């Protein structure tokens, strides 16, 4: 038999303070097992001792060998496809200047850009520069920015990219591009595992706006599913979990994520995560967090957490992400989900 870890009040007393990847300072508690061990229970289909916190239990890594990570950041610059990005302060990120797309004709994209030579990148040097960023107590998760549809947008501008996804005369050019990108991404993933032994990859590709997905489920099945599945299969063959970053109101595309074999999706709260969790249950791990104003009282915060525990938090099989809210929200989420694990044996 395994060992049980009943909740102890001492776990939240005198917490450490940690600065997150996004700069917030959040409390870190004295957990009975490491955050990495706990989060992997969830990804293995088991009930964790507490709902893993994406802000504190995961260690985000952005490898400098991938030029996208600099180009898409505050400095801007040239990405791995040779496209120039400019930082936009009001948006808090970088973008390609619209109006002069690099690829004028997707059916001849090879005339305008070439695939990066991932084998020539200084992976050994990257490891030496960034090995101290690894944390054995947390889930080490590598970010991969701007894939597939986002990449198409950066090459063609949004309107041209959206048309190319559904225009029969352009779709083969898009498929040819995506097939080559898949080769690049698989090599990158292999090198990340070889040098950093990462647990997970946060794979980016935004598929929707605030109101709806950019394309239909049928288009996603035809144009994106084969490549996403190949990427997911490759990750899983290396012992890596697939965490999907996909912004927008894209509830209609969740079946594509599941069929591709993704493990989790950190979608925005405009998607009804509770309804999705009820519908798809253990087929995909969702993020969900009580939406509490920053100036909420402790009593108001507790009521929101209590309501959350009646729904998404009831079985601890959820990722919480208290990106906003009062300081006490992190502790109350931990205490509620941690107290909910008396039946867990490890």
Coordinates of N, CA and C in Angstrom, one line a residue, residues 86-173:
X86 N 8.9 43.5 -34.1 CA 9.0 44.8 -33.4 C 8.2 44.8 -32.2
X87 N 8.8 45.3 -31.1 CA 8.1 45.3 -29.8 C 7.1 46.4 -29.8
X88 N 5.9 46.1 -29.3 CA 4.8 47.1 -29.2 C 4.4 47.2 -27.7
X89 N 4.9 48.3 -27.1 CA 4.6 48.4 -25.6 C 3.2 48.3 -25.2
X90 N 2.3 48.9 -26.0 CA 0.9 48.9 -25.6 C 0.3 47.5 -25.6
X91 N 0.8 46.6 -26.4 CA 0.4 45.2 -26.5 C 1.1 44.3 -25.6
X92 N 2.3 44.8 -25.1 CA 3.1 44.0 -24.2 C 3.8 42.8 -24.9
X93 N 4.0 43.0 -26.2 CA 4.6 41.9 -26.9 C 5.1 42.4 -28.3
X94 N 5.7 41.5 -29.1 CA 6.2 41.9 -30.4 C 5.3 41.4 -31.5
X95 N 5.4 42.0 -32.6 CA 4.6 41.6 -33.8 C 5.4 41.9 -35.1
X96 N 5.0 41.3 -36.1 CA 5.6 41.5 -37.4 C 4.8 42.8 -38.0
X97 N 5.6 43.7 -38.6 CA 4.9 44.9 -39.2 C 4.0 44.4 -40.3
X98 N 2.7 44.7 -40.2 CA 1.7 44.3 -41.2 C 1.9 45.1 -42.5
X99 N 1.3 44.6 -43.6 CA 1.3 45.4 -44.8 C 2.3 45.0 -45.8
X100 N 3.3 44.3 -45.4 CA 4.4 43.9 -46.4 C 4.8 42.5 -46.1
X101 N 3.9 41.5 -46.3 CA 4.3 40.1 -45.9 C 5.4 39.6 -46.7
X102 N 6.3 38.8 -46.0 CA 7.5 38.2 -46.7 C 7.1 37.3 -47.8
X103 N 6.1 36.4 -47.5 CA 5.7 35.4 -48.5 C 4.5 36.0 -49.3
X104 N 4.8 36.2 -50.5 CA 3.7 36.8 -51.4 C 2.8 35.7 -52.0
X105 N 3.3 34.5 -52.1 CA 2.5 33.4 -52.7 C 2.9 32.1 -51.9
X106 N 1.9 31.6 -51.1 CA 2.2 30.4 -50.3 C 2.6 29.2 -51.1
X107 N 2.1 29.2 -52.4 CA 2.5 28.0 -53.2 C 3.9 28.0 -53.6
X108 N 4.6 29.1 -53.4 CA 6.0 29.2 -53.7 C 6.8 29.8 -52.5
X109 N 6.4 29.4 -51.3 CA 7.0 30.0 -50.1 C 8.5 29.7 -50.0
X110 N 8.9 28.6 -50.6 CA 10.4 28.3 -50.6 C 11.2 29.4 -51.3
X111 N 10.6 30.2 -52.2 CA 11.3 31.3 -52.8 C 11.6 32.5 -51.9
X112 N 10.9 32.5 -50.8 CA 10.9 33.7 -49.9 C 11.6 33.4 -48.5
X113 N 11.5 32.2 -48.0 CA 12.1 31.8 -46.7 C 12.7 30.4 -46.8
X114 N 13.6 30.1 -45.9 CA 14.1 28.8 -45.8 C 14.0 28.3 -44.3
X115 N 13.9 27.0 -44.2 CA 13.8 26.4 -42.9 C 15.1 26.5 -42.1
X116 N 15.1 26.8 -40.8 CA 16.3 26.9 -40.0 C 17.0 25.5 -39.9
X117 N 18.3 25.5 -39.8 CA 19.1 24.3 -39.6 C 19.3 24.1 -38.1
X118 N 18.4 23.3 -37.5 CA 18.3 23.1 -36.1 C 19.6 22.4 -35.6
X119 N 20.1 21.5 -36.5 CA 21.3 20.7 -36.1 C 22.5 21.6 -35.9
X120 N 22.5 22.7 -36.5 CA 23.7 23.6 -36.4 C 23.7 24.5 -35.2
X121 N 22.5 24.6 -34.5 CA 22.4 25.4 -33.4 C 23.3 24.9 -32.2
X122 N 23.8 25.9 -31.4 CA 24.7 25.6 -30.3 C 23.9 25.1 -29.1
X123 N 23.5 23.8 -29.2 CA 22.7 23.3 -28.1 C 23.6 23.0 -26.9
X124 N 24.8 22.6 -27.1 CA 25.7 22.4 -25.9 C 26.0 23.7 -25.2
X125 N 26.2 24.7 -26.0 CA 26.4 26.0 -25.4 C 25.2 26.5 -24.7
X126 N 24.1 26.3 -25.3 CA 22.8 26.7 -24.6 C 22.6 26.0 -23.3
X127 N 22.9 24.7 -23.2 CA 22.8 24.0 -22.0 C 23.7 24.6 -20.9
X128 N 25.0 24.9 -21.3 CA 25.9 25.5 -20.3 C 25.4 26.9 -19.8
X129 N 24.8 27.6 -20.7 CA 24.3 29.0 -20.3 C 23.1 28.9 -19.5
X130 N 22.3 27.9 -19.6 CA 20.9 27.9 -19.0 C 20.7 26.7 -18.1
X131 N 21.7 25.8 -17.8 CA 21.4 24.6 -17.0 C 21.1 25.0 -15.6
X132 N 21.5 26.2 -15.1 CA 21.2 26.6 -13.7 C 19.7 27.0 -13.6
X133 N 19.0 27.1 -14.7 CA 17.6 27.5 -14.7 C 16.7 26.3 -14.4
X134 N 17.3 25.1 -14.6 CA 16.5 23.9 -14.3 C 16.2 23.8 -12.8
X135 N 15.0 23.3 -12.5 CA 14.6 23.1 -11.1 C 14.1 21.7 -10.9
X136 N 14.8 20.8 -10.2 CA 14.4 19.4 -10.0 C 13.1 19.2 -9.2
X137 N 12.7 20.3 -8.5 CA 11.5 20.2 -7.7 C 10.2 20.6 -8.4
X138 N 10.4 21.1 -9.6 CA 9.2 21.6 -10.4 C 9.2 20.9 -11.8
X139 N 8.1 21.1 -12.4 CA 7.9 20.6 -13.8 C 8.7 21.5 -14.7
X140 N 9.7 21.0 -15.3 CA 10.5 21.8 -16.2 C 9.8 21.8 -17.6
X141 N 9.3 23.0 -18.0 CA 8.5 23.1 -19.2 C 9.1 24.1 -20.1
X142 N 9.4 23.7 -21.4 CA 10.0 24.5 -22.4 C 8.9 25.2 -23.2
X143 N 9.1 26.4 -23.5 CA 8.2 27.2 -24.4 C 8.6 27.1 -25.9
X144 N 7.6 26.8 -26.7 CA 7.9 26.9 -28.2 C 6.8 27.8 -28.8
X145 N 7.3 29.0 -29.2 CA 6.4 30.1 -29.6 C 6.0 30.0 -31.1
X146 N 4.9 30.5 -31.5 CA 4.5 30.8 -32.9 C 4.5 29.7 -33.8
X147 N 3.8 28.7 -33.6 CA 3.8 27.5 -34.5 C 2.6 27.4 -35.4
X148 N 2.8 26.8 -36.5 CA 1.7 26.5 -37.5 C 0.9 27.8 -37.9
X149 N -0.3 27.9 -37.4 CA -1.1 29.0 -37.9 C -0.5 30.4 -37.6
X150 N 0.1 30.5 -36.4 CA 0.8 31.7 -36.0 C 2.0 32.0 -36.9
X151 N 2.7 30.9 -37.3 CA 3.8 31.0 -38.2 C 3.3 31.5 -39.6
X152 N 2.2 30.9 -40.0 CA 1.6 31.3 -41.3 C 1.3 32.8 -41.3
X153 N 0.7 33.3 -40.2 CA 0.4 34.7 -40.1 C 1.7 35.6 -40.2
X154 N 2.7 35.2 -39.5 CA 3.9 36.0 -39.5 C 4.6 36.0 -40.9
X155 N 4.3 35.0 -41.7 CA 4.8 35.0 -43.1 C 4.0 35.7 -44.1
X156 N 2.6 35.7 -43.8 CA 1.7 36.2 -44.8 C 0.8 37.4 -44.4
X157 N 0.8 37.7 -43.1 CA -0.2 38.6 -42.5 C -1.5 37.8 -42.3
X158 N -2.3 38.3 -41.3 CA -3.5 37.5 -40.9 C -4.5 37.2 -42.0
X159 N -4.9 38.2 -42.7 CA -5.9 38.0 -43.7 C -5.5 37.0 -44.8
X160 N -4.3 37.1 -45.3 CA -3.8 36.2 -46.3 C -3.7 34.8 -45.7
X161 N -3.3 34.7 -44.5 CA -3.1 33.3 -43.8 C -4.5 32.7 -43.7
X162 N -5.5 33.4 -43.2 CA -6.8 32.9 -43.0 C -7.4 32.4 -44.3
X163 N -7.2 33.1 -45.4 CA -7.7 32.7 -46.7 C -7.0 31.4 -47.2
X164 N -5.6 31.4 -47.0 CA -4.9 30.3 -47.4 C -5.3 29.0 -46.8
X165 N -5.8 29.0 -45.6 CA -6.2 27.8 -44.8 C -7.5 27.2 -45.5
X166 N -8.2 28.0 -46.2 CA -9.5 27.4 -46.8 C -9.6 27.5 -48.3
X167 N -8.6 28.1 -48.9 CA -8.6 28.2 -50.4 C -7.9 27.0 -51.0
X168 N -8.7 26.2 -51.8 CA -8.2 24.9 -52.3 C -7.0 25.1 -53.2
X169 N -6.8 26.3 -53.8 CA -5.7 26.6 -54.6 C -4.4 26.9 -53.8
X170 N -4.6 27.1 -52.5 CA -3.4 27.5 -51.7 C -3.1 26.4 -50.6
X171 N -4.1 25.5 -50.4 CA -4.0 24.6 -49.3 C -2.7 23.7 -49.4
X172 N -2.4 23.3 -50.6 CA -1.3 22.4 -50.7 C 0.0 23.1 -50.4
X173 N 0.1 24.4 -50.7 CA 1.3 25.2 -50.3 C 1.4 25.2 -48.8

